[in-house]
Amino acid sequence: MSTSFIRTLREDPADAEVASHRLLVRACYVRRAAPGIYTWLPLGLRTLGKIEQIVRDEMNRMGAQEVHFPGLLPADPYKTSGRWYDYGPTLFTLEDRKGGDYILAPTHEEMFTLLVKDMCSSYKDLPLWIYQIQTKYRDEARPRAGVIRGREFIMKDSYSFDMDDEALGRSYQAHRDAYERIFTRLELDYVPVNAMAGAMGGSHSEEFLLPSPVGEDTYVRSAGGYAANAEAVVTVAPEPVDASEVPAATVVDTPDTPTIDTLVALCNERYPRPDGRAWTAADTLKNLVVTLTHPDGTKELLVVGVPGDRDVDMKRLAASVAPAEVEIATDEDFEGHPELVRGYIGPTAIGPNSPNRRVEVDQDGNERLTGSVRYLIDPRIVDGTAWVTGANIERCHVLNLVKGRDFEADGTIEAAEVRDGDPAPDGSGPLEIARGIEIAHIFELGRKYAESLGLTVLDENGKARVVTMGSYGIGITRVLAALAEVHHDEHGLTWPIQVAPYHLQVLATGKEDAVFDTAQALSQALSDQGLEVLYDDRRKVSAGVKFADAELLGNPFVLVVGRDLARQGTVELRDRRSGERRQVPADQAAQVVGEVLRQALASVPDGRPA
Amino acid sequence: MSTSFIRTLREDPADAEVASHRLLVRACYVRRAAPGIYTWLPLGLRTLGKIEQIVRDEMNRMGAQEVHFPGLLPADPYKTSGRWYDYGPTLFTLEDRKGGDYILAPTHEEMFTLLVKDMCSSYKDLPLWIYQIQTKYRDEARPRAGVIRGREFIMKDSYSFDMDDEALGRSYQAHRDAYERIFTRLELDYVPVNAMAGAMGGSHSEEFLLPSPVGEDTYVRSAGGYAANAEAVVTVAPEPVDASEVPAATVVDTPDTPTIDTLVALCNERYPRPDGRAWTAADTLKNLVVTLTHPDGTKELLVVGVPGDRDVDMKRLAASVAPAEVEIATDEDFEGHPELVRGYIGPTAIGPNSPNRRVEVDQDGNERLTGSVRYLIDPRIVDGTAWVTGANIERCHVLNLVKGRDFEADGTIEAAEVRDGDPAPDGSGPLEIARGIEIAHIFELGRKYAESLGLTVLDENGKARVVTMGSYGIGITRVLAALAEVHHDEHGLTWPIQVAPYHLQVLATGKEDAVFDTAQALSQALSDQGLEVLYDDRRKVSAGVKFADAELLGNPFVLVVGRDLARQGTVELRDRRSGERRQVPADQAAQVVGEVLRQALASVPDGRPA
């Protein structure tokens, strides 16, 4: 420690909101070089290397082969696949000295596809699984939480190449199994959730989430076994309703009702329902105006209608409109749309039957909407349902506006938030909502890249067939942060032994040479046993600081050589995680401590089926 | 081999000029992704990893600590140090989504300096040696020779931080020793050459060159022990000459003399010297017009005068004018300079005494040259020497133009080529010229970066002192290519065992199951001994192809299981490098071959002093 490049901090860094970020900086694992871009210091690099090795080990064991692509890539393949355009500002782009377009790799589907096209030509070459552990670059709008969401990060990405869907299914399953072994070996809790819209779920795409309150991903699960990320949840639409008894729609005065709550209160006060049922937020229909920016740069206004008791979930909305980017419409966006009466927008002014709607047919026969905007509604807004909603007149709403009778929409959209208790799409019961950190993603790509980049091989009959692919990623740097998120306490990090920078930290406390000599000798003896030992040999640092540093650094065992050595000839072995302490005679310590550490290493789960 | 991602090529790639490039592509170690940008395939990645591990091992052993910086860096520190401007188009630059300037790291002096500034504050923190093995980016104008000069490449760069020059000297020596151990372990011949101009040589900066005819670096050495790269050689200037006997300068007609040779021939024919000595190329003074582009983008014409028997060495010239970039002047550059009569340029029109020379003094009192260009000459052109050179008149030269009598220059410049037999600057005898590949560079940086970025620490007296630094690089990917350059024959690669992808390649030849069963069992048995075995189990591939592939791949030992198995119960062990063959009874092969391989591994030099 006296010569090591480790400088712990007593104070939390100002920009750190989550525990892993705070502790990794304070314990000197990483330092920020730029927003979302970090330097790995010796301790961090050791832990990173151990995570990488576990991942590499399981990838090799499953039969995947390691390669390494450049980080700086020619843009052409990404133009061919369309991602040069789809990625938008998240893609780091640059020109070389000759004016050629280049990108910093956000992920490598195109390059792997081209490499296999270059090297393989026959069905005999497949299945093929290749992977790399490599730096990726994404210019995130909001890098956050240290290395959890960075702009430069390390990913293990693998790709499978198969002749048909069935074989792709096997490649997918092999990766899924390997990922389960990896996270088991890392002692990282994980929930595989369905990441593709579709009521039946299935195995086409799954995210591995670490349940964590600081996670950015919302996911749901049912007691019956359904699990999906919020973006993949398909709303269970109710059956249409008989609206024959619903009174005619009525426009009413609704002054001072800036919120759904004030609107509901006013309606109950001034316009009570004849049958005595109170109006609730669930009876209202709110319409949110958003701006889509399509990959080609064109902008489009869109109105999204959801029941007033639910918020629009911008991430679900974003997933629904991808690859377009979505933002709340600004004042500017409203210009030229007098039919959009802000605060009082209702379907009758914007729906396909509205008087403001015009469809132009251009010379190629394509229909183009003009005059008003597209209107998409939540799937719960079925025919026959009646709503309190905007009347398109200042200070006025309309009561009993019935879908199918009084208004129509251009279609449905998954944009409303998913809530605790919503029914699972597969009928497996009510959903429960949780947050998680996405640590991995497996995905049946199919033929998208192989088709656009021309990857075919000859089948048994000598016929060219387009290859089908899968893509499988693990966020290595994010996994490190996720481990820190799970394994820490109020004093610092508490790594599992298989990823800790060192197996043991040896502390010499006090001033006597004998203490330092013994600590030095024990450190050496344990290193000679092949164990990884960090020896805190600092002479002018107090025992308190040494203990605090050891707890902050989070190595799983601490061996204290201090005053007990002279008093009773013992040293103390502490288990960082359990807090357990044990006195060991100094002259047996090398052997006893070595045995404890070897046992701890041997009891790390190996991910094999029992 | 039947499932491995290895596809050898029978043909040389069209763009490959040097053996390492040809063989690394043909043997499936690398594939080109873009000019100067390569993808590492499984075999290449294995060898790369072994080289990295040897480097890491020796860096750790010397006490350096490993860190890892980002590849994408904020431009600000490079603006502060000036390198943002100095690097010119070799620097890959880009903007992030917020318009911030970023670069792809060409090397990391600035970032290391800032990290140490962030983490260290006292003389007690020094000396400090930190290093990384990391990807670098340089937008080379002419990437060449595969990974020898790429635009994305891997480098081990370390930096030392010390209080004073003496301590820096120790850090420098420690790195020098580690580098010698590294290249000894890699069995890579190396010549440390002085890389800093200065007759005395010394240890301020040395390059480690691998002698190789395909190397881009020219270096020299003397029998007396002097060694330097060509750029560092200082010309030994002769003593001034007494010119009192030299006739007056005479302008003569010299039609049809486009070259030095034709000029010399014409002078001997028409204008023989009175004393009967023939004119030679060494009597002529040729003047080359070049354009400098300064880091701030301004351009300047420069005339360089060298004796006519020597070429201008553009690399020596470039080193002399750095950080300006230099190119031969184009037609455009000549515009506005009627005094430069192309083909007949002579000192009298351009030197400081010439009638075309004007010096303007601007309002700040700075002198600025106008009217004609700067004129720098080779140090051999001393006072009293007489020259045949351009007369600044079409078709005319001047004889007996004497330096100091008839013309002056603005100074001297090291631009002329160094030749076999030139005297060593330190008086150690004539120089011998060779070519080499630069595989490492060690450099006493001094206080340049620490000063510009404000890295100080407190000394024993509590006084802030600027830290002095060293910078030490090894081109990892280039070392791999250099190894291939040295270790190959006409059939393919011939790796030393410590860097070969595998220790042994096992070939099953023939069609009998017994052959394949034995080969499989032996491969397994040897793998179980911890040896690295590549088993060529391909059933439908001829023995000839298998042998050719094994030779191309270059693993150091090949075990052939073929027809001798049935005939006489033996298998054949071949040494790829010596060609030696040895029959081994199949039932003892696992043990015998294992022993041979272990011996080969044990006899790898360990770089320790004997």
Short mmCIF file of N, CA and C in Angstrom, two decimals, chain B residues 56-128:
data_model
loop_
_atom_site.label_atom_id
_atom_site.label_comp_id
_atom_site.label_asym_id
_atom_site.label_seq_id
_atom_site.Cartn_x
_atom_site.Cartn_y
_atom_site.Cartn_z
N ARG B 56 3.41 -7.44 -19.78
CA ARG B 56 2.77 -7.13 -18.50
C ARG B 56 3.58 -7.68 -17.34
N ASP B 57 4.01 -8.90 -17.53
CA ASP B 57 4.77 -9.61 -16.53
C ASP B 57 6.03 -8.83 -16.14
N GLU B 58 6.75 -8.35 -17.12
CA GLU B 58 8.00 -7.64 -16.83
C GLU B 58 7.72 -6.24 -16.31
N MET B 59 6.63 -5.63 -16.75
CA MET B 59 6.28 -4.32 -16.21
C MET B 59 5.91 -4.45 -14.73
N ASN B 60 5.12 -5.47 -14.41
CA ASN B 60 4.76 -5.68 -13.01
C ASN B 60 5.99 -6.01 -12.17
N ARG B 61 6.87 -6.84 -12.74
CA ARG B 61 8.06 -7.25 -12.01
C ARG B 61 8.94 -6.05 -11.67
N MET B 62 9.01 -5.08 -12.58
CA MET B 62 9.85 -3.92 -12.29
C MET B 62 9.19 -2.96 -11.31
N GLY B 63 7.90 -3.23 -11.00
CA GLY B 63 7.21 -2.39 -10.02
C GLY B 63 6.29 -1.36 -10.63
N ALA B 64 6.05 -1.45 -11.94
CA ALA B 64 5.08 -0.54 -12.56
C ALA B 64 3.67 -1.08 -12.29
N GLN B 65 2.70 -0.17 -12.22
CA GLN B 65 1.33 -0.56 -11.90
C GLN B 65 0.44 -0.29 -13.10
N GLU B 66 -0.45 -1.25 -13.35
CA GLU B 66 -1.26 -1.17 -14.56
C GLU B 66 -2.55 -0.40 -14.33
N VAL B 67 -2.87 0.47 -15.26
CA VAL B 67 -4.14 1.21 -15.28
C VAL B 67 -4.68 1.10 -16.71
N HIS B 68 -5.81 1.72 -16.94
CA HIS B 68 -6.36 1.67 -18.30
C HIS B 68 -7.15 2.95 -18.57
N PHE B 69 -6.64 3.73 -19.49
CA PHE B 69 -7.30 4.99 -19.82
C PHE B 69 -8.29 4.78 -20.95
N PRO B 70 -9.22 5.71 -21.11
CA PRO B 70 -10.14 5.63 -22.24
C PRO B 70 -9.38 5.83 -23.56
N GLY B 71 -10.00 5.37 -24.64
CA GLY B 71 -9.48 5.63 -25.98
C GLY B 71 -10.02 6.95 -26.51
N LEU B 72 -11.21 7.30 -26.07
CA LEU B 72 -11.87 8.55 -26.47
C LEU B 72 -11.58 9.58 -25.38
N LEU B 73 -10.91 10.66 -25.77
CA LEU B 73 -10.44 11.61 -24.75
C LEU B 73 -10.92 13.02 -25.03
N PRO B 74 -11.19 13.77 -23.96
CA PRO B 74 -11.52 15.18 -24.16
C PRO B 74 -10.30 15.91 -24.73
N ALA B 75 -10.54 16.86 -25.61
CA ALA B 75 -9.43 17.52 -26.30
C ALA B 75 -8.71 18.54 -25.41
N ASP B 76 -9.38 19.01 -24.37
CA ASP B 76 -8.80 20.12 -23.60
C ASP B 76 -7.36 19.91 -23.13
N PRO B 77 -7.06 18.78 -22.50
CA PRO B 77 -5.66 18.62 -22.05
C PRO B 77 -4.68 18.67 -23.22
N TYR B 78 -5.12 18.20 -24.39
CA TYR B 78 -4.23 18.21 -25.55
C TYR B 78 -4.11 19.61 -26.14
N LYS B 79 -5.14 20.41 -25.93
CA LYS B 79 -5.03 21.82 -26.32
C LYS B 79 -4.04 22.53 -25.40
N THR B 80 -4.15 22.22 -24.10
CA THR B 80 -3.25 22.85 -23.14
C THR B 80 -1.79 22.49 -23.43
N SER B 81 -1.54 21.24 -23.73
CA SER B 81 -0.16 20.81 -23.99
C SER B 81 0.31 21.26 -25.36
N GLY B 82 -0.63 21.62 -26.24
CA GLY B 82 -0.27 22.04 -27.58
C GLY B 82 -0.35 20.93 -28.61
N ARG B 83 -0.52 19.68 -28.17
CA ARG B 83 -0.47 18.59 -29.14
C ARG B 83 -1.70 18.52 -30.04
N TRP B 84 -2.82 19.09 -29.54
CA TRP B 84 -4.01 19.22 -30.40
C TRP B 84 -3.65 19.92 -31.71
N TYR B 85 -2.71 20.89 -31.58
CA TYR B 85 -2.29 21.64 -32.76
C TYR B 85 -1.11 20.95 -33.47
N ASP B 86 -0.17 20.42 -32.66
CA ASP B 86 1.06 19.87 -33.24
C ASP B 86 0.82 18.61 -34.07
N TYR B 87 -0.15 17.80 -33.65
CA TYR B 87 -0.32 16.51 -34.31
C TYR B 87 -0.80 16.64 -35.74
N GLY B 88 -1.53 17.72 -36.03
CA GLY B 88 -2.02 17.90 -37.39
C GLY B 88 -3.00 16.81 -37.78
N PRO B 89 -3.02 16.45 -39.07
CA PRO B 89 -4.04 15.51 -39.55
C PRO B 89 -3.84 14.10 -39.04
N THR B 90 -2.74 13.83 -38.36
CA THR B 90 -2.53 12.48 -37.81
C THR B 90 -3.46 12.21 -36.64
N LEU B 91 -3.99 13.27 -36.06
CA LEU B 91 -4.89 13.13 -34.92
C LEU B 91 -6.33 12.92 -35.42
N PHE B 92 -6.96 11.85 -34.97
CA PHE B 92 -8.38 11.66 -35.24
C PHE B 92 -9.16 12.54 -34.27
N THR B 93 -9.97 13.43 -34.78
CA THR B 93 -10.74 14.31 -33.91
C THR B 93 -12.23 14.14 -34.19
N LEU B 94 -13.04 14.41 -33.21
CA LEU B 94 -14.49 14.35 -33.40
C LEU B 94 -15.18 15.24 -32.37
N GLU B 95 -16.45 15.46 -32.60
CA GLU B 95 -17.26 16.22 -31.65
C GLU B 95 -18.32 15.31 -31.05
N ASP B 96 -18.64 15.52 -29.79
CA ASP B 96 -19.74 14.75 -29.23
C ASP B 96 -21.07 15.48 -29.52
N ARG B 97 -22.17 14.93 -29.04
CA ARG B 97 -23.48 15.48 -29.40
C ARG B 97 -23.67 16.90 -28.89
N LYS B 98 -22.86 17.30 -27.91
CA LYS B 98 -22.97 18.66 -27.40
C LYS B 98 -21.96 19.60 -28.04
N GLY B 99 -21.21 19.10 -29.02
CA GLY B 99 -20.25 19.96 -29.69
C GLY B 99 -18.90 20.03 -29.01
N GLY B 100 -18.70 19.22 -27.97
CA GLY B 100 -17.40 19.20 -27.29
C GLY B 100 -16.35 18.52 -28.17
N ASP B 101 -15.11 19.05 -28.14
CA ASP B 101 -14.02 18.46 -28.93
C ASP B 101 -13.45 17.24 -28.23
N TYR B 102 -13.33 16.17 -28.99
CA TYR B 102 -12.73 14.94 -28.48
C TYR B 102 -11.67 14.45 -29.46
N ILE B 103 -10.79 13.60 -28.97
CA ILE B 103 -9.81 12.97 -29.85
C ILE B 103 -9.77 11.47 -29.56
N LEU B 104 -9.28 10.71 -30.52
CA LEU B 104 -8.94 9.32 -30.27
C LEU B 104 -7.46 9.32 -29.87
N ALA B 105 -7.18 8.70 -28.73
CA ALA B 105 -5.86 8.84 -28.14
C ALA B 105 -4.74 8.37 -29.06
N PRO B 106 -3.81 9.28 -29.40
CA PRO B 106 -2.63 8.87 -30.16
C PRO B 106 -1.55 8.37 -29.20
N THR B 107 -1.57 8.86 -27.99
CA THR B 107 -0.71 8.48 -26.88
C THR B 107 -1.20 9.30 -25.69
N HIS B 108 -0.81 8.91 -24.46
CA HIS B 108 -1.56 9.38 -23.30
C HIS B 108 -0.79 10.24 -22.30
N GLU B 109 0.27 10.90 -22.72
CA GLU B 109 1.05 11.70 -21.76
C GLU B 109 0.17 12.64 -20.92
N GLU B 110 -0.70 13.36 -21.60
CA GLU B 110 -1.52 14.37 -20.92
C GLU B 110 -2.40 13.73 -19.84
N MET B 111 -3.03 12.60 -20.20
CA MET B 111 -3.98 11.99 -19.27
C MET B 111 -3.25 11.42 -18.05
N PHE B 112 -2.09 10.81 -18.27
CA PHE B 112 -1.32 10.29 -17.14
C PHE B 112 -0.88 11.45 -16.23
N THR B 113 -0.44 12.53 -16.86
CA THR B 113 0.00 13.69 -16.08
C THR B 113 -1.14 14.20 -15.20
N LEU B 114 -2.34 14.30 -15.79
CA LEU B 114 -3.48 14.82 -15.03
C LEU B 114 -3.92 13.84 -13.94
N LEU B 115 -3.82 12.54 -14.21
CA LEU B 115 -4.20 11.56 -13.20
C LEU B 115 -3.27 11.66 -11.99
N VAL B 116 -1.98 11.78 -12.26
CA VAL B 116 -1.02 11.87 -11.16
C VAL B 116 -1.22 13.20 -10.42
N LYS B 117 -1.53 14.25 -11.16
CA LYS B 117 -1.83 15.53 -10.51
C LYS B 117 -3.03 15.39 -9.58
N ASP B 118 -4.01 14.61 -10.01
CA ASP B 118 -5.23 14.39 -9.23
C ASP B 118 -4.94 13.57 -7.97
N MET B 119 -4.02 12.61 -8.08
CA MET B 119 -3.86 11.64 -7.00
C MET B 119 -2.63 11.82 -6.12
N CYS B 120 -1.65 12.56 -6.58
CA CYS B 120 -0.41 12.65 -5.81
C CYS B 120 -0.11 14.10 -5.43
N SER B 121 0.49 14.30 -4.27
CA SER B 121 0.75 15.67 -3.84
C SER B 121 2.09 15.81 -3.15
N SER B 122 2.77 14.71 -2.88
CA SER B 122 3.98 14.80 -2.06
C SER B 122 5.12 14.03 -2.70
N TYR B 123 6.33 14.45 -2.37
CA TYR B 123 7.52 13.72 -2.84
C TYR B 123 7.48 12.27 -2.38
N LYS B 124 6.70 12.01 -1.31
CA LYS B 124 6.62 10.63 -0.80
C LYS B 124 5.89 9.73 -1.79
N ASP B 125 5.09 10.34 -2.67
CA ASP B 125 4.35 9.53 -3.65
C ASP B 125 5.24 9.09 -4.81
N LEU B 126 6.45 9.63 -4.88
CA LEU B 126 7.34 9.36 -6.02
C LEU B 126 8.55 8.55 -5.56
N PRO B 127 9.22 7.84 -6.44
CA PRO B 127 8.92 7.67 -7.86
C PRO B 127 7.65 6.85 -8.07
N LEU B 128 7.00 7.09 -9.19
CA LEU B 128 5.80 6.36 -9.54
C LEU B 128 5.91 5.93 -11.00
#
